[in-house]
mmCIF file of C-alpha atoms in Angstrom:
data_model
loop_
_atom_site.group_PDB
_atom_site.id
_atom_site.type_symbol
_atom_site.label_atom_id
_atom_site.label_comp_id
_atom_site.label_asym_id
_atom_site.label_seq_id
_atom_site.Cartn_x
_atom_site.Cartn_y
_atom_site.Cartn_z
ATOM 1 C CA UNK L 1 0.037 -0.094 0.012
ATOM 2 C CA UNK L 2 1.406 3.311 -0.953
ATOM 3 C CA UNK L 3 0.674 6.423 0.591
ATOM 4 C CA UNK L 4 0.403 9.691 -1.400
ATOM 5 C CA UNK L 5 2.557 12.512 -0.647
ATOM 6 C CA UNK L 6 1.072 15.706 0.275
ATOM 7 C CA UNK L 7 0.554 17.899 -2.663
ATOM 8 C CA UNK L 8 2.469 21.362 -3.050
ATOM 9 C CA UNK L 9 1.342 24.144 -1.315
ATOM 10 C CA UNK L 10 -0.141 26.423 -3.823
ATOM 11 C CA UNK L 11 0.911 30.319 -4.105
ATOM 12 C CA UNK L 12 -1.996 32.619 -3.229
ATOM 13 C CA UNK L 13 -3.541 34.155 -6.134
ATOM 14 C CA UNK L 14 -3.061 37.993 -6.902
ATOM 15 C CA UNK L 15 -6.332 39.783 -5.806
ATOM 16 C CA UNK L 16 -7.718 42.798 -6.988
ATOM 17 C CA UNK L 17 -7.592 46.147 -4.634
ATOM 18 C CA UNK L 18 -10.583 48.451 -5.263
ATOM 19 C CA UNK L 19 -9.084 51.033 -2.788
ATOM 20 C CA UNK L 20 -8.955 54.846 -3.905
ATOM 21 C CA UNK L 21 -5.218 55.429 -5.227
ATOM 22 C CA UNK L 22 -5.413 59.044 -4.233
ATOM 23 C CA UNK L 23 -5.718 58.327 -0.293
ATOM 24 C CA UNK L 24 -2.035 57.225 -0.454
ATOM 25 C CA UNK L 25 0.701 59.136 -0.140
ATOM 26 C CA UNK L 26 3.105 59.005 -3.152
ATOM 27 C CA UNK L 27 6.815 60.009 -3.458
ATOM 28 C CA UNK L 28 5.930 62.741 -5.372
ATOM 29 C CA UNK L 29 4.044 64.233 -2.062
ATOM 30 C CA UNK L 30 7.047 64.425 -0.084
ATOM 31 C CA UNK L 31 10.263 66.363 -0.367
ATOM 32 C CA UNK L 32 12.499 63.025 -0.811
ATOM 33 C CA UNK L 33 14.233 63.060 -4.088
ATOM 34 C CA UNK L 34 13.638 66.574 -5.410
ATOM 35 C CA UNK L 35 17.614 67.333 -5.599
ATOM 36 C CA UNK L 36 18.964 66.361 -2.331
ATOM 37 C CA UNK L 37 21.923 64.398 -1.831
ATOM 38 C CA UNK L 38 22.485 62.016 0.819
ATOM 39 C CA UNK L 39 23.376 63.832 4.173
ATOM 40 C CA UNK L 40 27.300 65.087 4.573
ATOM 41 C CA UNK L 41 26.840 66.088 7.948
ATOM 42 C CA UNK L 42 27.744 69.440 7.472
ATOM 43 C CA UNK L 43 30.778 69.143 5.922
ATOM 44 C CA UNK L 44 31.998 72.155 4.459
ATOM 45 C CA UNK L 45 34.235 70.870 1.794
ATOM 46 C CA UNK L 46 31.514 68.995 0.283
ATOM 47 C CA UNK L 47 29.056 71.745 0.327
ATOM 48 C CA UNK L 48 31.675 73.661 -1.712
ATOM 49 C CA UNK L 49 32.163 70.889 -3.927
ATOM 50 C CA UNK L 50 28.311 71.103 -4.559
ATOM 51 C CA UNK L 51 28.032 74.547 -4.983
ATOM 52 C CA UNK L 52 30.691 74.457 -7.947
ATOM 53 C CA UNK L 53 28.857 71.516 -9.141
ATOM 54 C CA UNK L 54 25.543 73.208 -9.259
ATOM 55 C CA UNK L 55 26.800 76.752 -10.683
ATOM 56 C CA UNK L 56 25.150 78.018 -13.373
ATOM 57 C CA UNK L 57 27.697 78.206 -16.709
ATOM 58 C CA UNK L 58 27.187 82.121 -16.710
ATOM 59 C CA UNK L 59 28.941 82.398 -13.321
ATOM 60 C CA UNK L 60 32.265 80.569 -14.224
#
């Protein structure tokens, strides 16, 4: 008499979500990612480098 092995566990099927997408905050709703660079900890050399990198060409 042979025993049948347990069937493989099935992955849950994806479900449809009918929530209002405007109720959720998007990345555009925050100031994160709008040109900020990772915090340098107030390093004045990094500030000078950023200033020189971002200076418009007519100020050279």
